[in-house]
PDB file of C-alpha atoms and ligand atoms in Angstrom:
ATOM      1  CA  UNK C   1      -5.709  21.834 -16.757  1.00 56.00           C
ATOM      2  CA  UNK C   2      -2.110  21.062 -15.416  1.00 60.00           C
ATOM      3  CA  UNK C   3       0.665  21.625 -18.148  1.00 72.00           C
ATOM      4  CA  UNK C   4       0.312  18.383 -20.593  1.00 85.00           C
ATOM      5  CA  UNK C   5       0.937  17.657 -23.564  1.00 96.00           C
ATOM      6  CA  UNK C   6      -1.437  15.849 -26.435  1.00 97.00           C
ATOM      7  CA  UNK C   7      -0.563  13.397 -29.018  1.00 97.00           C
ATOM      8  CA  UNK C   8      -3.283  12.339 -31.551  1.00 97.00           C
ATOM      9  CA  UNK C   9      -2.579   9.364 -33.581  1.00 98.00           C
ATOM     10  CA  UNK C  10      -4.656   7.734 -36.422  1.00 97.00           C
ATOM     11  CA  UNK C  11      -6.250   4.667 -34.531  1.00 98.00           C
ATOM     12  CA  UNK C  12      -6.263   2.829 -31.825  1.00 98.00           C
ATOM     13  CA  UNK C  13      -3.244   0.253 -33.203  1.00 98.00           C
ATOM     14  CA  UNK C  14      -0.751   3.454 -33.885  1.00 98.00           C
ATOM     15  CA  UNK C  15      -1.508   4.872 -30.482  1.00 98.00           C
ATOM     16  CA  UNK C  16      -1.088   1.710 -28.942  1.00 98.00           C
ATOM     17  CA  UNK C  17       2.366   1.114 -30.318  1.00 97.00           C
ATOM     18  CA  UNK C  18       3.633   4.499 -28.878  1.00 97.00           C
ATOM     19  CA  UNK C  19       2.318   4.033 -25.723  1.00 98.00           C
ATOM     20  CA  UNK C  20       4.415   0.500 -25.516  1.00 97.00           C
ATOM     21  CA  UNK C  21       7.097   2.115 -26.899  1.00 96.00           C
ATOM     22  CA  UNK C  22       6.724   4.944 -24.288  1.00 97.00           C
ATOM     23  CA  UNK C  23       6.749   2.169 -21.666  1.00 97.00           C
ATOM     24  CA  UNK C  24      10.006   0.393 -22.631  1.00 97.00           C
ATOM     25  CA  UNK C  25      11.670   4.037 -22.572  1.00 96.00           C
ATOM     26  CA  UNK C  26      10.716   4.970 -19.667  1.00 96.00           C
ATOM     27  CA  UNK C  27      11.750   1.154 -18.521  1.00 96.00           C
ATOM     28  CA  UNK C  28      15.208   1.443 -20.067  1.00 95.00           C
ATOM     29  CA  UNK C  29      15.860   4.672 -18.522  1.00 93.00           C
ATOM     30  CA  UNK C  30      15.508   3.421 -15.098  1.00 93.00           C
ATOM     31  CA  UNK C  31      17.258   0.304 -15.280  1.00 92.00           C
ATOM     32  CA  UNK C  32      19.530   1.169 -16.736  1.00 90.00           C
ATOM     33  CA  UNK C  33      21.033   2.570 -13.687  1.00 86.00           C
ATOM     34  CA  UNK C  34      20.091  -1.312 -11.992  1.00 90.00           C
ATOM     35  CA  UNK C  35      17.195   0.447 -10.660  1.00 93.00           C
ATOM     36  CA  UNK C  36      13.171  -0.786 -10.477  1.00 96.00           C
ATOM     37  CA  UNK C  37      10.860   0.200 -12.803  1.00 97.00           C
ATOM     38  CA  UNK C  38       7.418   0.993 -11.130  1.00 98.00           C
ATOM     39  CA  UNK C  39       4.486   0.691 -13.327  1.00 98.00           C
ATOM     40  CA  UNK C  40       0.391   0.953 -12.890  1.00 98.00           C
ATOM     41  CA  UNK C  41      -1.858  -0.410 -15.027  1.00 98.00           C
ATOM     42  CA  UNK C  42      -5.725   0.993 -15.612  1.00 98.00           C
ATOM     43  CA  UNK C  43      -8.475  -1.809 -17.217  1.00 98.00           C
ATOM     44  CA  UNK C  44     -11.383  -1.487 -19.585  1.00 97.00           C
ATOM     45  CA  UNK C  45     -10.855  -2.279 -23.260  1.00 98.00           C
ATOM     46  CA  UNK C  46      -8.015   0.896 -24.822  1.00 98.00           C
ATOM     47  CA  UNK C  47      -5.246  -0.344 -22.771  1.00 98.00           C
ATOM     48  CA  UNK C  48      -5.508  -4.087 -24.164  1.00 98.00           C
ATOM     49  CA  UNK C  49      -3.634  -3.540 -27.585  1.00 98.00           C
ATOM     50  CA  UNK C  50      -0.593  -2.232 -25.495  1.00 98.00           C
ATOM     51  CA  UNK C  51      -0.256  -4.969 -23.279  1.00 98.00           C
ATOM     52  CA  UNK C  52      -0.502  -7.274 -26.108  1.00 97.00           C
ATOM     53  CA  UNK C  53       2.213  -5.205 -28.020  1.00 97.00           C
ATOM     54  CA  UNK C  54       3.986  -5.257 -24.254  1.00 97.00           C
ATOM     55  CA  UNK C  55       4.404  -9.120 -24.706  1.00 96.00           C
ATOM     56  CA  UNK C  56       4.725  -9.268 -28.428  1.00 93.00           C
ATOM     57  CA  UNK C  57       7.693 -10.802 -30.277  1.00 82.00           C
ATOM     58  CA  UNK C  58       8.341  -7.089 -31.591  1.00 83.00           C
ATOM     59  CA  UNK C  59       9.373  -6.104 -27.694  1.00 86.00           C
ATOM     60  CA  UNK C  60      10.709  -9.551 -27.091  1.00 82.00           C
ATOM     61  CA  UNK C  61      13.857  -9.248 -24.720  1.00 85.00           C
ATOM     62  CA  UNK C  62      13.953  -5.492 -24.927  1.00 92.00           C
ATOM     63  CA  UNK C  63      12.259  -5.238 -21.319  1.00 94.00           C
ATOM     64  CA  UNK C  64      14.006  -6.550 -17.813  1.00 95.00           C
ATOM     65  CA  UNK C  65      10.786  -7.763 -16.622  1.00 96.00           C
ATOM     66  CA  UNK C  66      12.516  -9.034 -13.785  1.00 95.00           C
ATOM     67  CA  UNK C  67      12.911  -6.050 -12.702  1.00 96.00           C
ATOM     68  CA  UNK C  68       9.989  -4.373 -13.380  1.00 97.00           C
ATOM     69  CA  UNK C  69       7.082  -3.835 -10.591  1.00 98.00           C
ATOM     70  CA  UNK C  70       3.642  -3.978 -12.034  1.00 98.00           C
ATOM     71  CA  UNK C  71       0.421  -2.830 -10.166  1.00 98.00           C
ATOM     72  CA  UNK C  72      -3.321  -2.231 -10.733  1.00 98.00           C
ATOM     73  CA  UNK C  73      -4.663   1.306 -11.051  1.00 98.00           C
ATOM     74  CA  UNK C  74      -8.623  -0.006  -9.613  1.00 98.00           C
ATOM     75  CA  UNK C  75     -10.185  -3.174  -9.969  1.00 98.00           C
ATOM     76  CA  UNK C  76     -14.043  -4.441 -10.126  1.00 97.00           C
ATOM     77  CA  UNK C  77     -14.990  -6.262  -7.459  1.00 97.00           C
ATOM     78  CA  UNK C  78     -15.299  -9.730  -9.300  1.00 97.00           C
ATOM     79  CA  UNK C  79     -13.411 -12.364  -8.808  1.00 98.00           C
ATOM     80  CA  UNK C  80      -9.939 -12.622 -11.077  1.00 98.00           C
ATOM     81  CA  UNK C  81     -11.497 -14.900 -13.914  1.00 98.00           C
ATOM     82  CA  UNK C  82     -14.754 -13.292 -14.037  1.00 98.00           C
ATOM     83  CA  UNK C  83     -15.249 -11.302 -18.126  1.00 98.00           C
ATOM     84  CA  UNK C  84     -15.333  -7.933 -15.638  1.00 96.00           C
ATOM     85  CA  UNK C  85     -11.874  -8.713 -14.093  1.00 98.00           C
ATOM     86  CA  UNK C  86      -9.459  -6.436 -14.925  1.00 98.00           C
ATOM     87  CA  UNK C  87      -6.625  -8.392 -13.502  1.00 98.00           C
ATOM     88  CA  UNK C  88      -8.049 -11.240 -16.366  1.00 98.00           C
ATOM     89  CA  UNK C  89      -8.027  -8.911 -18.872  1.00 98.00           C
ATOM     90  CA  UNK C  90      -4.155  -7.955 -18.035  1.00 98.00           C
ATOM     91  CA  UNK C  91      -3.071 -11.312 -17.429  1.00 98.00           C
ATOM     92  CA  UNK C  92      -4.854 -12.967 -21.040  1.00 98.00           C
ATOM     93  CA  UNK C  93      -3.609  -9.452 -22.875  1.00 98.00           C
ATOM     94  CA  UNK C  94       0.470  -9.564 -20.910  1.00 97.00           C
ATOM     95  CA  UNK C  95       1.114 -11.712 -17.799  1.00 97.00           C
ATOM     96  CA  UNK C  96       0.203 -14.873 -20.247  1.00 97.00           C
ATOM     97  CA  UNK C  97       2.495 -13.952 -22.916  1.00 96.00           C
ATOM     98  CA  UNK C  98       5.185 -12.314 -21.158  1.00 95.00           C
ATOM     99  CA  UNK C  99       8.432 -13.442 -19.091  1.00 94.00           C
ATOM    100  CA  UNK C 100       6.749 -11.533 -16.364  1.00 96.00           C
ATOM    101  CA  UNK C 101       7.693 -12.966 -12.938  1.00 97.00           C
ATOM    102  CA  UNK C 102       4.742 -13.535 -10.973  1.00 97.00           C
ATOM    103  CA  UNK C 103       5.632 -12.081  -7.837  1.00 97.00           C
ATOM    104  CA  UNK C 104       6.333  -8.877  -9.976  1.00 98.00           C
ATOM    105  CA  UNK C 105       2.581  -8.132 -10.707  1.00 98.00           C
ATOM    106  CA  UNK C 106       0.179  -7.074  -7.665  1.00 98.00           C
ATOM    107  CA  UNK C 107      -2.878  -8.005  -8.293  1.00 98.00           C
ATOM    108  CA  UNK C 108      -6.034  -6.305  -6.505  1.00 98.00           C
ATOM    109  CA  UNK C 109      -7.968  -8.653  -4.704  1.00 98.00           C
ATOM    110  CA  UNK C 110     -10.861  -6.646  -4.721  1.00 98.00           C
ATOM    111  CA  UNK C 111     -13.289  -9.936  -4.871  1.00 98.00           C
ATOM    112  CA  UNK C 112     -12.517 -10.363  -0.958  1.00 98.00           C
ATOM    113  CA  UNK C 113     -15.160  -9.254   1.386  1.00 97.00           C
ATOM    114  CA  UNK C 114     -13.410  -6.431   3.701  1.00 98.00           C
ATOM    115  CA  UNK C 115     -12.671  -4.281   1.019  1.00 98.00           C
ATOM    116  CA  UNK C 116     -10.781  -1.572   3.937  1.00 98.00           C
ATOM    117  CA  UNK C 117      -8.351  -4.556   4.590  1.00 98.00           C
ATOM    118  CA  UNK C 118      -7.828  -5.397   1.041  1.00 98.00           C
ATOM    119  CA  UNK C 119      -6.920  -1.276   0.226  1.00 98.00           C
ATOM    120  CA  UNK C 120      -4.774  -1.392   3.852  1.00 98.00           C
ATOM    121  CA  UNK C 121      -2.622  -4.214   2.160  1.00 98.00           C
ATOM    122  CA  UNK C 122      -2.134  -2.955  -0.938  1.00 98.00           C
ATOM    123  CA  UNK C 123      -1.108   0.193   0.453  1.00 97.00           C
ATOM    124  CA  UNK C 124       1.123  -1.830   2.131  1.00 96.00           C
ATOM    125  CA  UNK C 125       2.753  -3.772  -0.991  1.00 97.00           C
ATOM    126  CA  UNK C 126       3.165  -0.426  -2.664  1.00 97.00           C
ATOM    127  CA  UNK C 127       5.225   0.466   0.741  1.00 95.00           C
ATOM    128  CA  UNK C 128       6.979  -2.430   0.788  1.00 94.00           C
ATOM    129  CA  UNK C 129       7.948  -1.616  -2.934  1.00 95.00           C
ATOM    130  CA  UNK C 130       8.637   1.448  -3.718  1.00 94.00           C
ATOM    131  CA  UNK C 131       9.770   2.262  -0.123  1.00 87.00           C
ATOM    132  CA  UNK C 132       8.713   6.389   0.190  1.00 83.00           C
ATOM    133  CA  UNK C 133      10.568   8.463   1.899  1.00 78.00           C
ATOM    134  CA  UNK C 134       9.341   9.456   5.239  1.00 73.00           C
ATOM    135  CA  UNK C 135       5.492  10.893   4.951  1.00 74.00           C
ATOM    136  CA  UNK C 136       5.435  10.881   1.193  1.00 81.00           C
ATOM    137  CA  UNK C 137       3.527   9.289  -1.263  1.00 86.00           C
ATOM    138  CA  UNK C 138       4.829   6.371  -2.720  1.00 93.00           C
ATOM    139  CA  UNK C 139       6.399   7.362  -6.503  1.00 96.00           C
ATOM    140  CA  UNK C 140       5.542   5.040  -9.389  1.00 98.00           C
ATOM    141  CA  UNK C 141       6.922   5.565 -11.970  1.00 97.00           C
ATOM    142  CA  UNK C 142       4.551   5.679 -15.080  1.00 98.00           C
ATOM    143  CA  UNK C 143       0.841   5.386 -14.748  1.00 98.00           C
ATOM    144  CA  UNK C 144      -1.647   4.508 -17.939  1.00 98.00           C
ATOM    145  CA  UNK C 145      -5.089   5.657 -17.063  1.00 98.00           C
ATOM    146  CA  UNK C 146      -8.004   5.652 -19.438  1.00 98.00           C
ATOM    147  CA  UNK C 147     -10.819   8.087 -19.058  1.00 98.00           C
ATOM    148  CA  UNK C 148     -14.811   7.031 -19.501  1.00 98.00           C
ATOM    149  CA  UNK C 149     -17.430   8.883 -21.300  1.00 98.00           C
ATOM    150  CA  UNK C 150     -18.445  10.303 -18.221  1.00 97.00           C
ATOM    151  CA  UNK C 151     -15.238  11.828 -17.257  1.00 98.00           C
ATOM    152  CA  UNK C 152     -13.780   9.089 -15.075  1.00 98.00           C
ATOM    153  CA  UNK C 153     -10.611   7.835 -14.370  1.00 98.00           C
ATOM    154  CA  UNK C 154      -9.045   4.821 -12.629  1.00 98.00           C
ATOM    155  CA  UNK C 155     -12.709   3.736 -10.526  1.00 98.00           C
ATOM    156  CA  UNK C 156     -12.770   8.019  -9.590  1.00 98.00           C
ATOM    157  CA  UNK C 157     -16.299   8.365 -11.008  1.00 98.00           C
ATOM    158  CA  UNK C 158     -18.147  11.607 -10.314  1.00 97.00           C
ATOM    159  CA  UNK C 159     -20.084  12.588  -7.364  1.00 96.00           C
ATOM    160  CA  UNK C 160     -18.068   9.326  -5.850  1.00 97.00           C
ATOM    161  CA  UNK C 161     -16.441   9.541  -2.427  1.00 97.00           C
ATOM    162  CA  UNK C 162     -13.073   8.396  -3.033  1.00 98.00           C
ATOM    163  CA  UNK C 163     -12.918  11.570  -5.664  1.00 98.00           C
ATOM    164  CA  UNK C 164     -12.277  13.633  -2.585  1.00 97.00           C
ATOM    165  CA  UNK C 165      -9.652  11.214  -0.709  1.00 98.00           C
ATOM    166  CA  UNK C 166      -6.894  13.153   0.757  1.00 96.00           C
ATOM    167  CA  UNK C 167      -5.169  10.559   2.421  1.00 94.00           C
ATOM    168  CA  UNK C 168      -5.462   7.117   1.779  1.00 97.00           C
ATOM    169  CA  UNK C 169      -3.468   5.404  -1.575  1.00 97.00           C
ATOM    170  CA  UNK C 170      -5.771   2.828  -1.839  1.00 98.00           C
ATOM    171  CA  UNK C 171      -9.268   2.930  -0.836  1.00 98.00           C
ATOM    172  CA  UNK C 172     -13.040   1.213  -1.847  1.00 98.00           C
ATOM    173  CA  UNK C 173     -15.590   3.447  -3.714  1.00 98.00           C
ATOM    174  CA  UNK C 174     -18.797   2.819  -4.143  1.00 97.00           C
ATOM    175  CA  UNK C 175     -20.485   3.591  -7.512  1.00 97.00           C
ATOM    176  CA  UNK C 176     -23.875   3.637  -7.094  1.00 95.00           C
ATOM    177  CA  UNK C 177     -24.467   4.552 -10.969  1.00 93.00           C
ATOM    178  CA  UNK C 178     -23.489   1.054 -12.094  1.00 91.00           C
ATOM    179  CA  UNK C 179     -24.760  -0.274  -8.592  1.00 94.00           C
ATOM    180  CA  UNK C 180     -21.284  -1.749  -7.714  1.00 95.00           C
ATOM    181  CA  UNK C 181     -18.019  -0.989  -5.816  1.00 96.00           C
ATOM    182  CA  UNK C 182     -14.937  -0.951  -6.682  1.00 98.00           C
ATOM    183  CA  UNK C 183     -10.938  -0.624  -5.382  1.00 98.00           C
ATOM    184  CA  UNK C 184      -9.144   1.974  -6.569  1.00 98.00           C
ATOM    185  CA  UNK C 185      -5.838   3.996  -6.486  1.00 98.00           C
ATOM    186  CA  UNK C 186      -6.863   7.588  -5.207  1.00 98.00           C
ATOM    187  CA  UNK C 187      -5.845  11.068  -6.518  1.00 98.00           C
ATOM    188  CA  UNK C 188      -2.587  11.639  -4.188  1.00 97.00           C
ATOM    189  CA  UNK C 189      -1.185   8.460  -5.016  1.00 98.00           C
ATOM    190  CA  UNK C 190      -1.764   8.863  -9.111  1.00 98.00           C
ATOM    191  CA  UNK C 191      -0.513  12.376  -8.853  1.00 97.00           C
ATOM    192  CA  UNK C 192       2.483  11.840  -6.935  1.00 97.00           C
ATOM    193  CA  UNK C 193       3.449   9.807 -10.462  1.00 97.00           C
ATOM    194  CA  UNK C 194       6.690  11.034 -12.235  1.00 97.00           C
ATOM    195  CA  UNK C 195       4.687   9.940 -15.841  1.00 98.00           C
ATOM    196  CA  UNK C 196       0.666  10.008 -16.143  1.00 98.00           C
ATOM    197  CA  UNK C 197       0.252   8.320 -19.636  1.00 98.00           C
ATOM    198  CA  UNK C 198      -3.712   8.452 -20.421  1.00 98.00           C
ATOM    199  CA  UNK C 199      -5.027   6.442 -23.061  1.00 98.00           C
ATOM    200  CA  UNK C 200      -8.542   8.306 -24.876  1.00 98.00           C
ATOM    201  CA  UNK C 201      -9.734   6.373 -27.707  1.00 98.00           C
ATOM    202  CA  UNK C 202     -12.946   6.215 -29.888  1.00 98.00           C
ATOM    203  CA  UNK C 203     -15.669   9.128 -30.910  1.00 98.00           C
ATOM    204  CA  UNK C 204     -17.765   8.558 -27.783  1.00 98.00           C
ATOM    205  CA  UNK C 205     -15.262  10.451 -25.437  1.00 98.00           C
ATOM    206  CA  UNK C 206     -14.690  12.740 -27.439  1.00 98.00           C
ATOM    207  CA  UNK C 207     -17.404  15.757 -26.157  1.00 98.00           C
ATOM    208  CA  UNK C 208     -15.980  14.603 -22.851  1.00 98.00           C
ATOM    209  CA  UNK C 209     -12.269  14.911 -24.204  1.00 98.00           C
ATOM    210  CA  UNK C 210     -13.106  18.425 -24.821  1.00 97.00           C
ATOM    211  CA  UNK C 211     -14.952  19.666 -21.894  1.00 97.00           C
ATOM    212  CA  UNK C 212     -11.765  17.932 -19.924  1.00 97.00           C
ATOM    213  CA  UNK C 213      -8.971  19.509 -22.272  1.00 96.00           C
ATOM    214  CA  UNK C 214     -10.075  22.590 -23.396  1.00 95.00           C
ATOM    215  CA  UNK C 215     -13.358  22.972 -20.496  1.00 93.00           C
ATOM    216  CA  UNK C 216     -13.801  25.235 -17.549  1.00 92.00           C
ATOM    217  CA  UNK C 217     -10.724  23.387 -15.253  1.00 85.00           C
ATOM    218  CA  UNK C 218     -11.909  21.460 -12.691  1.00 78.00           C
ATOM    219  CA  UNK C 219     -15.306  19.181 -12.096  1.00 87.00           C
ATOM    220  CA  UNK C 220     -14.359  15.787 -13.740  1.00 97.00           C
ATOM    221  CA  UNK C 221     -12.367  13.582 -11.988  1.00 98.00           C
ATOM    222  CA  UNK C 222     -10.119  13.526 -15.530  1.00 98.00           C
ATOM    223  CA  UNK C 223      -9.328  17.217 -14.999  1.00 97.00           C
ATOM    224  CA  UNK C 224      -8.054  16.045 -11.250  1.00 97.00           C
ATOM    225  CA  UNK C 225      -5.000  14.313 -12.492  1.00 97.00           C
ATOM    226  CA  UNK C 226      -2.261  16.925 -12.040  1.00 96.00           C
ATOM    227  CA  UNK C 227       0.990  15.410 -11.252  1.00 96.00           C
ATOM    228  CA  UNK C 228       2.853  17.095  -8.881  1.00 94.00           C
ATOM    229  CA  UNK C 229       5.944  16.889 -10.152  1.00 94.00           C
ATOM    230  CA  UNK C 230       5.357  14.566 -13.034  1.00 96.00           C
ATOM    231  CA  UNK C 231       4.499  14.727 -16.548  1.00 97.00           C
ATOM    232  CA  UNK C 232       0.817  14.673 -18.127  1.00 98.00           C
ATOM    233  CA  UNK C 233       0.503  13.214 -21.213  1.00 98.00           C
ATOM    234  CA  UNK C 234      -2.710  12.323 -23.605  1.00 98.00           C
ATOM    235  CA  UNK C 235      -2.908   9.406 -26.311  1.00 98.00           C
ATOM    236  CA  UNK C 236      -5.483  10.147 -28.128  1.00 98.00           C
ATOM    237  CA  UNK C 237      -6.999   8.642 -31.329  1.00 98.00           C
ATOM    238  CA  UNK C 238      -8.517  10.787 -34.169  1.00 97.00           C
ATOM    239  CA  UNK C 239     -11.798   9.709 -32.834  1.00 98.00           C
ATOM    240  CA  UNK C 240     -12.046  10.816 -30.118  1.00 98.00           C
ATOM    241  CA  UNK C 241      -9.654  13.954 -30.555  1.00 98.00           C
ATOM    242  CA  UNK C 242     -12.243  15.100 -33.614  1.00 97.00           C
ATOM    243  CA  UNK C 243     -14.006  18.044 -31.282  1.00 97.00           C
ATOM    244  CA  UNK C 244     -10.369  19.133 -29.932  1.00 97.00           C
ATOM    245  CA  UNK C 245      -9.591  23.160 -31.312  1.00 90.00           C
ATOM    246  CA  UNK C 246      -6.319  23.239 -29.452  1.00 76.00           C
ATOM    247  CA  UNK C 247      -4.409  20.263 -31.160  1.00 71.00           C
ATOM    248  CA  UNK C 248      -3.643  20.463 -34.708  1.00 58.00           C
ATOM    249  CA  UNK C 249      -3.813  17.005 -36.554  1.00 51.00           C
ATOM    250  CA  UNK C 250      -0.349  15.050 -36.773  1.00 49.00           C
ATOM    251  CA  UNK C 251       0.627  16.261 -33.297  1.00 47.00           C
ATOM    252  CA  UNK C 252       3.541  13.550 -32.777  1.00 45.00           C
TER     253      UNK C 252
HETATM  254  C1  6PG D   1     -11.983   0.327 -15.394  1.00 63.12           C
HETATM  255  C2  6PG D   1     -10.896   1.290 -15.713  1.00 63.12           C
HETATM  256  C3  6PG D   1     -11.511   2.611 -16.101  1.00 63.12           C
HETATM  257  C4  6PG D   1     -11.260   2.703 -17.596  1.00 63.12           C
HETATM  258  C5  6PG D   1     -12.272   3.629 -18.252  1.00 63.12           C
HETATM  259  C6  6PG D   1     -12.133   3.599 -19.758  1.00 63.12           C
HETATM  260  O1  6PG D   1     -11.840  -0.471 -14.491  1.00 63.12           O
HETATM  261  O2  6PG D   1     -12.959   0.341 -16.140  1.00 63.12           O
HETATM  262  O3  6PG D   1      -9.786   1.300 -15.070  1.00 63.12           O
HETATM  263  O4  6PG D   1     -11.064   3.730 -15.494  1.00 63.12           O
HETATM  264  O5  6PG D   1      -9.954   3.148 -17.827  1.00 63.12           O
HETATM  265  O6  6PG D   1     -13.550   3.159 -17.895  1.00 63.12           O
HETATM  266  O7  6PG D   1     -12.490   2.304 -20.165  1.00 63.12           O
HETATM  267  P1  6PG D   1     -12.334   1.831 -21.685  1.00 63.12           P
HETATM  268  O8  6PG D   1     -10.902   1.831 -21.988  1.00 63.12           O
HETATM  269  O9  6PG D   1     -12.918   0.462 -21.704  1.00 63.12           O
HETATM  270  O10 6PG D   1     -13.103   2.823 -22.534  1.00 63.12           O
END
């Protein structure tokens, strides 16, 4: 597994609050210098507390949202006020309580029909954005991803095509385990990130959290994120760090 490092914390609330607090560092660092910060967002339930925490009076004015970029690491294909959304489950969690300008968040809008055309655009926003140099990959900034009991990340599920993407950003992938598709960031794009933040919480990852950390390198998608010239780093709770030999407890 690329070089990372691993951070266990006592629950989900303590993790939460460093991973804000690791966002609003990162923030400040960049504009500071009257630069953009560029930051992806994953769904599911872990990230929720931090978003909330994001938008909470305790963070209240300490983050130029203004001039902060947000986009969407995948997306169901549901539409944005369906319980499945993602983008509702960002927007009730930060965009709601937040002086977040709305232009500054791109959402997915993977509930349109031609999924292709709805990955080509986003593509394009995170061109028009972040403006790579020449034939590279677009650099965000700081990426949260969560990983799923199965060993997925972002919608990367095993087996899945858009695991082996090479090229594309953005693309569709088709899960036929839960019988659905979904939009999702691929592996270039994520690993071209100068901070990969995941967020691993509760005892039902945590056999996975082991094969993935401490496992044979390689098979699930997890074990794919490898920055390229970025930094790896893993949130964990107690929970789901419990089968993990290589951390010792209190790793801050
Ligand atoms: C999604 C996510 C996905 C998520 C994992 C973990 O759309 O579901 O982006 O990759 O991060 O499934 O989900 P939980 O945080 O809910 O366990």
């Amino acid at each position: 597994m690329a070089k990372h490092d691993v951070k266990v914390f006592s629950n989900l609330e303590e993790m939460s609050w460093a991973a804000a607090c690791a966002f609003e560092d990162l923030a400040r660092l960049k504009l500071i210098d009257g630069k953009t910060f560029y930051a992806a967002l994953s769904g599911g339930l872990t990230p929720r507390l931090m978003y909330q925490i994001l938008a909470g009076r305790a963070l209240l004015g300490r983050i130029e949202w203004q001039n902060v970029q947000l986009f969407q690491v995948d997306e169901r294909c549901v539409p944005p006020d369906h319980p499945d959304s993602n983008y509702r489950m960002i927007r009730e969690a930060l965009l709601d309580n937040a002086d977040i300008p709305p232009e500054n968040f791109h959402r997915m809008h993977a509930e349109e029909p031609d999924l292709e055309q709805v990955a080509r655009n986003y593509a394009e926003e995170l061109a028009v954005a972040l403006e790579p140099q020449n034939g590279l990959r677009p650099r965000l900034d700081i990426v949260f991803l969560g990983m799923g009991p199965d060993g997925h990340t972002a919608s990367l599920f095993p087996g899945t095509e858009a695991l082996e993407e090479q090229n594309a950003w953005v693309r569709p992938n088709l899960v036929e385990r839960l019988g659905m598709r979904r939009l999702t960031m691929t592996l270039p794009l994520l690993n071209a990130a100068a901070h990969v933040i995941f967020l691993v919480a509760g005892a039902d990852k945590a056999e996975t959290l082991r094969k993935v950390l401490e496992g044979p390198p390689g098979g699930l998608p997890a074990q794919k994120i490898q920055p390229v010239d970025g930094s790896l780093s893993w949130f964990l709770d107690e929970a789901a760090a419990r089968k993990l030999s290589s951390v010792s407890r209190g790793d801050q």
